[in-house]
Coordinates of C-alpha atoms in Angstrom, one line a residue:
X1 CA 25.0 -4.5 12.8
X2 CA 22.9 -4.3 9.5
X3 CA 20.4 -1.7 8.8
X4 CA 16.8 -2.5 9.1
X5 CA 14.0 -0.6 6.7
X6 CA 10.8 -2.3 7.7
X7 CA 7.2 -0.3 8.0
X8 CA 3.5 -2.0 9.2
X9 CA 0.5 -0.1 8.8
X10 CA -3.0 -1.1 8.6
X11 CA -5.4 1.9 7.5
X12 CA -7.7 2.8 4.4
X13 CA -7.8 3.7 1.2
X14 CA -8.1 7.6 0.7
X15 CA -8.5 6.5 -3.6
X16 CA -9.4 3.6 -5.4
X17 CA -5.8 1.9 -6.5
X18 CA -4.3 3.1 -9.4
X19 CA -2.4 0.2 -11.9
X20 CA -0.1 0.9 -14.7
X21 CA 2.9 -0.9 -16.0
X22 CA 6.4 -0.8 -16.5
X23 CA 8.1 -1.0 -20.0
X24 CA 9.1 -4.7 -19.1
X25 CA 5.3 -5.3 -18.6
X26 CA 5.2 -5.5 -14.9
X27 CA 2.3 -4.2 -12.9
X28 CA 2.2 -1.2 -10.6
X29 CA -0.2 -0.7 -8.1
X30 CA -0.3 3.1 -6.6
X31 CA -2.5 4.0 -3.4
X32 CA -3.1 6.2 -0.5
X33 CA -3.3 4.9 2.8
X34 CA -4.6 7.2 5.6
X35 CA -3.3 6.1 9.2
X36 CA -5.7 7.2 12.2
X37 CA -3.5 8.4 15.2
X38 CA -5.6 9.4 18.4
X39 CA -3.8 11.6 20.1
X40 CA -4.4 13.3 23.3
X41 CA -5.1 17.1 23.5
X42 CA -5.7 18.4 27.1
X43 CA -8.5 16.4 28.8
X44 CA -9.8 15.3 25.6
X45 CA -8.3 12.9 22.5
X46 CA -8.6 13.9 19.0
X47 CA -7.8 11.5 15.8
X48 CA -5.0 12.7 13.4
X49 CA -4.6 11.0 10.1
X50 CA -1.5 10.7 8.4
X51 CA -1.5 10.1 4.3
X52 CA 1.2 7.3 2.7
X53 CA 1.5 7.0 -0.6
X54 CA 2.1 2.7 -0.9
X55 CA 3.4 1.1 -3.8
X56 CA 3.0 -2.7 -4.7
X57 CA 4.6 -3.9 -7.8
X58 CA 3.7 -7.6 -9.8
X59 CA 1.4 -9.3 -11.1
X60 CA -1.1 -9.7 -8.1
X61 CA -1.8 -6.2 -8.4
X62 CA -3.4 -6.9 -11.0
X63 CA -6.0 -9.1 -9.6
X64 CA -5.6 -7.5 -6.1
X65 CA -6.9 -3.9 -7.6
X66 CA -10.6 -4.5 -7.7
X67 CA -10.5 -4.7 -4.3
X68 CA -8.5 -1.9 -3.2
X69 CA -11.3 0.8 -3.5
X70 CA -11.7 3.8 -1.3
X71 CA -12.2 3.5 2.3
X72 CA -11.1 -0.2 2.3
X73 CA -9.4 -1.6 5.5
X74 CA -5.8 -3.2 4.4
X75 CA -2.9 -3.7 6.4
X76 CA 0.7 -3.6 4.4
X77 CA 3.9 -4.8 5.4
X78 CA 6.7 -3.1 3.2
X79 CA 9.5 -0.9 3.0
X80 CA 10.4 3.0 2.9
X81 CA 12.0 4.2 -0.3
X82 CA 13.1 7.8 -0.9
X83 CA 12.5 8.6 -4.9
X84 CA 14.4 11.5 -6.1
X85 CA 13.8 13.7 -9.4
X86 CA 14.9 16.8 -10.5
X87 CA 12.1 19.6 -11.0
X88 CA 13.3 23.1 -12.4
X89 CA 16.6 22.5 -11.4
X90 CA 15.8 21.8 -8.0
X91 CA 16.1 18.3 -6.6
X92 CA 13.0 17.1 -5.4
X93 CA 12.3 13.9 -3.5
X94 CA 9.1 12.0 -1.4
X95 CA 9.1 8.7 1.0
X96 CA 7.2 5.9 -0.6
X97 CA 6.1 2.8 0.8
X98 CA 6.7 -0.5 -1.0
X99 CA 4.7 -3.1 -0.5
X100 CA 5.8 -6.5 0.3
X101 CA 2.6 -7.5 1.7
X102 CA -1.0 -6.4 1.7
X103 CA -3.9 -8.2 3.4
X104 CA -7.8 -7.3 3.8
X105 CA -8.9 -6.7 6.2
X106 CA -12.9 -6.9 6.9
X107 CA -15.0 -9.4 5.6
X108 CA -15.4 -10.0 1.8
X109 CA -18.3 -11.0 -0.7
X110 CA -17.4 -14.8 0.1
X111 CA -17.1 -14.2 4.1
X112 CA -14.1 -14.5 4.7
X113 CA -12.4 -12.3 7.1
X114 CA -9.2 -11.3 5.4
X115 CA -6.9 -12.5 2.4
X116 CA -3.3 -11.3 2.3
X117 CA -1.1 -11.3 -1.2
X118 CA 2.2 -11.3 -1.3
X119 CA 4.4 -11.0 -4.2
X120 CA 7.9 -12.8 -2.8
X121 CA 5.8 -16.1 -1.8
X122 CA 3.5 -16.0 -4.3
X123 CA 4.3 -17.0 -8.8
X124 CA 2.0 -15.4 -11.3
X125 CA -0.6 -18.1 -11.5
X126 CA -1.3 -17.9 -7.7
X127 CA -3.7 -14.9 -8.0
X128 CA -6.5 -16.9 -9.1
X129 CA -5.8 -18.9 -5.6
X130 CA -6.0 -16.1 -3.7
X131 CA -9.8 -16.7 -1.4
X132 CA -11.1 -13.3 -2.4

């Protein structure tokens, strides 16, 4: 059986997005995402959030980033990725998400409802296509 590494989560921004680029020019988008969890204590519920740090590399970033400001709605489709470094000797290392997908979610300034953007389906000319 092959291994599966596939997360969803639909939450919002704790930052606006971050870009910067790679030596070979291509975009990287960095973000927070805070998950809501309501969980029940006793008779009553309380919400829990839980912080991701999401990263969506290409071009659409680019034109995607103006939208990702804080406390936006977006649901992401992705995968986890455990980066390693080494720190004073010590090995250090964090779970990122990388993005494969990220959709609004909410309306936006022309009314629509959502818009997703998604590097694998999409070439470099398809961002100004995207019904922002």
């Amino acid at each position: 059986m092959n291994d599966v590494n596939s997360v969803v989560l639909i939450g919002r921004l704790t930052k606006d997005a971050d870009i910067k680029y790679l030596q070979s020019g291509t975009a990287v988008l960095n973000f927070s995402l805070a998950v809501n969890e309501s969980v029940k204590n006793g008779d009553s519920w309380s919400e829990i959030a839980n912080f991701f740090d999401i990263t969506f590399y290409g071009q659409q970033g680019e034109g995607l980033r103006q939208y990702l400001g804080k406390g936006k709605q977006i649901a992401i489709t992705g995968t986890l990725q455990q980066q390693r470094w080494q720190k004073d000797g010590q090995t250090k290392s964090k779970i990122v998400v990388i993005a494969k997908m990220v959709q609004l979610l909410g309306s936006t300034r022309n009314g629509n409802l959502d818009s997703t953007v998604n590097p694998s389906s999409a070439n470099d000319e398809s961002i100004d296509t995207i019904p922002f």
